[in-house]
Structure formats: structure tokens, C-alpha cells
């Protein structure tokens, strides 16, 4: 699975209300000497729509169990991402396997301009305005992981301003 930054991990507490989104369910076939064995894999994104998001993969012989396993896995992999005025603080690129993503901040009122799997991650994280583009593979598993990787590489504007010794206004407006 994707290695998550330890300092961005979030512990589940009772006050966080998580909403889950099913990104995709795939049927998997294993051919054995007795015939075909069917299974399912599900990828789920959970988030509180307020900068906390997690992804999970579940596999099982039936769909409902696979989804339940994916939700449990996602709740164990929650991370906090920086959100500034409803969008992301800066442009970011990321690559996971064959999928490449580009996410850019957008002005207020733009909405989430992103495709299926990327949209689920960004909306679950609570990003209201963003422009996103996926290149390469459109495999939802890799696309979700690449999007989360891009979000984890974002830097918090407050810490950047403190490190540089400048105000937030000067950071964004030069």
C-alpha cells in the first residue's frame, strides 16, 4: 500500500464523522483445476470533508464483504491534508505506478473539476475548488493512490510562511 507520512496521520476519535465513497468494484477471476473462482475487490475513500481523508482496498468472495473490508482499511489509513480557503495551497504533481495526476488550486466558485476516482478523493478531503487532470493509466486503484500521494506532498502555507519569516499575505501575493 501507499506509505503515508507519519506526521500527517490522524487517529480516529468519536467526534470525527466519516463519509465513505465507493470508487470501484472489480470482479477478479482465478482459474483453478476445479474451474473458475470468482472474487471481488473494492476501493473506498472515506473522509470528513474537512481535510481528513483515507483510502482502503478490500477483497472478498462477495461484494458487500469486500466493501466492508475496504471501509475498515480506509479508516485505519486516515491522513490530514492542508486546505487553504477551500482549495489547495499550491500546484502539485504526483505519480503512482502508471497513473500521473496534476492538481491546481482554483478560485472560489470553480468547484471540483476532476474525473471519477480523483473527484472522490478530493471531495472526501473537503476541497471545494480545484482543477485536476489525470494522465497515463485510468486504473482507479492507481489513480486514487496517485491523488492521495499528491495531497500528502502539499505543504501547509502557515508553516512555509513561518519558515521563510514572512506573512501569509506576502506568501500568496508576493
Protein backbone atom coordinates (compact mmCIF):
# COMPACT_ATOMS: atom_id res chain seq x y z
CA UNK A 1 0.00 0.00 0.00
CA UNK A 2 0.99 3.64 -0.24
CA UNK A 3 3.37 4.70 2.52
CA UNK A 4 1.76 7.55 4.38
CA UNK A 5 3.61 10.37 6.11
CA UNK A 6 3.65 9.56 9.82
CA UNK A 7 3.28 13.20 10.89
CA UNK A 8 0.07 13.58 8.86
CA UNK A 9 -1.67 10.50 10.27
CA UNK A 10 -4.95 11.04 12.12
CA UNK A 11 -6.27 8.88 14.93
CA UNK A 12 -9.99 8.05 14.81
CA UNK A 13 -11.87 9.74 17.59
CA UNK A 14 -15.58 9.81 18.34
CA UNK A 15 -16.05 13.39 17.12
CA UNK A 16 -14.96 12.69 13.53
CA UNK A 17 -17.91 11.76 11.33
CA UNK A 18 -16.59 9.97 8.25
CA UNK A 19 -18.45 9.61 4.97
CA UNK A 20 -17.46 6.80 2.63
CA UNK A 21 -17.49 6.80 -1.17
CA UNK A 22 -17.20 3.69 -3.27
CA UNK A 23 -14.73 4.34 -6.08
CA UNK A 24 -14.96 0.98 -7.80
CA UNK A 25 -15.65 -2.73 -7.56
CA UNK A 26 -13.79 -5.19 -9.80
CA UNK A 27 -14.56 -8.83 -10.37
CA UNK A 28 -11.46 -10.97 -10.14
CA UNK A 29 -11.27 -14.47 -11.64
CA UNK A 30 -8.81 -17.15 -10.58
CA UNK A 31 -8.71 -20.22 -12.79
CA UNK A 32 -8.11 -23.42 -10.83
CA UNK A 33 -8.22 -27.09 -11.80
CA UNK A 34 -11.79 -27.24 -10.46
CA UNK A 35 -12.98 -24.34 -12.61
CA UNK A 36 -13.13 -20.60 -12.09
CA UNK A 37 -13.10 -18.99 -8.65
CA UNK A 38 -14.72 -15.54 -8.61
CA UNK A 39 -13.85 -12.82 -6.12
CA UNK A 40 -14.30 -9.07 -5.79
CA UNK A 41 -12.02 -6.19 -4.91
CA UNK A 42 -13.41 -2.83 -3.81
CA UNK A 43 -11.67 0.51 -3.34
CA UNK A 44 -13.26 3.02 -0.97
CA UNK A 45 -12.41 6.60 0.05
CA UNK A 46 -13.50 7.89 3.46
CA UNK A 47 -13.27 11.46 4.71
CA UNK A 48 -14.85 14.02 6.98
CA UNK A 49 -14.94 16.67 4.19
CA UNK A 50 -12.75 18.84 6.41
CA UNK A 51 -9.13 17.96 5.48
CA UNK A 52 -9.16 14.33 6.72
CA UNK A 53 -9.16 11.54 4.11
CA UNK A 54 -8.20 7.88 3.81
CA UNK A 55 -8.28 5.12 1.17
CA UNK A 56 -8.79 1.40 1.57
CA UNK A 57 -8.83 -1.76 -0.53
CA UNK A 58 -10.93 -4.78 0.37
CA UNK A 59 -11.03 -8.21 -1.25
CA UNK A 60 -13.58 -10.96 -0.70
CA UNK A 61 -15.73 -13.61 -2.36
CA UNK A 62 -18.80 -11.33 -2.23
CA UNK A 63 -19.22 -7.62 -2.91
CA UNK A 64 -20.69 -6.48 0.42
CA UNK A 65 -17.88 -8.05 2.45
CA UNK A 66 -15.26 -6.55 0.12
CA UNK A 67 -16.78 -3.08 0.59
CA UNK A 68 -16.92 -3.51 4.39
CA UNK A 69 -13.26 -4.59 4.46
CA UNK A 70 -12.31 -1.60 2.28
CA UNK A 71 -14.09 0.83 4.62
CA UNK A 72 -12.28 -0.65 7.65
CA UNK A 73 -8.93 -0.39 5.85
CA UNK A 74 -9.63 3.23 4.87
CA UNK A 75 -10.46 4.19 8.45
CA UNK A 76 -7.05 2.85 9.52
CA UNK A 77 -5.22 4.99 6.93
CA UNK A 78 -6.57 8.48 7.66
CA UNK A 79 -4.35 11.48 6.94
CA UNK A 80 -4.75 15.25 7.27
CA UNK A 81 -4.10 17.45 4.25
CA UNK A 82 -3.66 21.24 4.15
CA UNK A 83 -6.63 23.16 2.75
CA UNK A 84 -6.46 26.94 2.34
CA UNK A 85 -9.67 28.92 1.64
CA UNK A 86 -11.48 25.86 0.25
CA UNK A 87 -8.72 24.93 -2.20
CA UNK A 88 -5.21 23.50 -2.09
CA UNK A 89 -2.30 25.83 -1.25
CA UNK A 90 -0.25 25.21 -4.42
CA UNK A 91 0.02 23.18 -7.63
CA UNK A 92 1.20 19.59 -7.20
CA UNK A 93 2.09 16.66 -9.46
CA UNK A 94 2.36 13.02 -8.40
CA UNK A 95 2.83 9.61 -9.99
CA UNK A 96 1.85 6.19 -8.73
CA UNK A 97 2.58 3.22 -10.98
CA UNK A 98 1.16 4.14 -14.42
CA UNK A 99 -1.08 6.98 -13.24
CA UNK A 100 0.02 10.59 -13.16
CA UNK A 101 -2.04 13.40 -11.63
CA UNK A 102 -1.85 17.18 -11.63
CA UNK A 103 -3.87 19.21 -9.14
CA UNK A 104 -4.05 23.01 -9.20
CA UNK A 105 -5.68 25.50 -6.85
CA UNK A 106 -8.75 27.27 -8.24
CA UNK A 107 -10.61 30.47 -7.39
CA UNK A 108 -13.73 30.44 -5.22
CA UNK A 109 -16.82 29.14 -7.05
CA UNK A 110 -14.95 26.95 -9.55
CA UNK A 111 -15.94 23.64 -7.95
CA UNK A 112 -14.14 20.32 -8.24
CA UNK A 113 -13.08 19.87 -11.86
CA UNK A 114 -11.79 16.31 -11.72
CA UNK A 115 -12.56 12.87 -13.10
CA UNK A 116 -14.20 9.98 -11.23
CA UNK A 117 -11.60 8.49 -8.90
CA UNK A 118 -9.80 11.81 -8.33
CA UNK A 119 -13.11 13.55 -7.61
CA UNK A 120 -13.95 11.05 -4.84
CA UNK A 121 -10.65 11.67 -3.04
CA UNK A 122 -10.76 15.48 -3.39
CA UNK A 123 -14.40 15.80 -2.30
CA UNK A 124 -13.90 13.44 0.65
CA UNK A 125 -10.92 15.56 1.73
CA UNK A 126 -13.09 18.68 1.70
CA UNK A 127 -11.51 20.50 -1.23
CA UNK A 128 -14.23 22.76 -2.67
CA UNK A 129 -12.40 24.42 -5.59
CA UNK A 130 -9.70 22.63 -7.57
CA UNK A 131 -8.61 21.85 -11.13
CA UNK A 132 -7.29 18.34 -11.69
CA UNK A 133 -6.01 16.32 -14.62
CA UNK A 134 -5.07 12.67 -14.81
CA UNK A 135 -2.56 11.40 -17.34
CA UNK A 136 -1.42 7.91 -18.14
CA UNK A 137 -3.36 4.97 -16.74
CA UNK A 138 -7.00 5.50 -15.73
CA UNK A 139 -6.94 2.46 -13.40
CA UNK A 140 -8.97 3.64 -10.37
CA UNK A 141 -6.69 1.90 -7.84
CA UNK A 142 -3.58 3.70 -9.10
CA UNK A 143 -5.43 6.97 -9.70
CA UNK A 144 -6.70 7.12 -6.11
CA UNK A 145 -3.23 6.36 -4.74
CA UNK A 146 -1.59 8.96 -7.01
CA UNK A 147 -4.13 11.59 -5.93
CA UNK A 148 -3.54 10.86 -2.26
CA UNK A 149 0.22 10.97 -2.84
CA UNK A 150 -0.14 14.44 -4.43
CA UNK A 151 -2.25 15.63 -1.48
CA UNK A 152 0.33 14.33 1.00
CA UNK A 153 3.11 16.26 -0.78
CA UNK A 154 1.25 19.56 -0.26
CA UNK A 155 2.90 21.94 2.21
CA UNK A 156 0.90 23.87 4.80
CA UNK A 157 1.06 27.61 3.96
CA UNK A 158 1.33 28.64 7.64
CA UNK A 159 4.44 26.54 8.24
CA UNK A 160 6.02 27.73 4.97
CA UNK A 161 5.39 31.38 5.97
CA UNK A 162 6.93 30.78 9.41
CA UNK A 163 9.98 29.01 7.91
CA UNK A 164 10.56 31.89 5.49
CA UNK A 165 9.85 34.55 8.12
CA UNK A 166 7.15 36.28 6.06
CA UNK A 167 3.41 36.90 6.42
CA UNK A 168 0.73 34.76 4.80
CA UNK A 169 -0.28 37.73 2.65
CA UNK A 170 3.25 38.13 1.30
CA UNK A 171 3.47 34.36 0.70
CA UNK A 172 0.48 34.35 -1.67
CA UNK A 173 0.65 37.87 -3.15
CA UNK A 174 4.41 38.36 -3.45
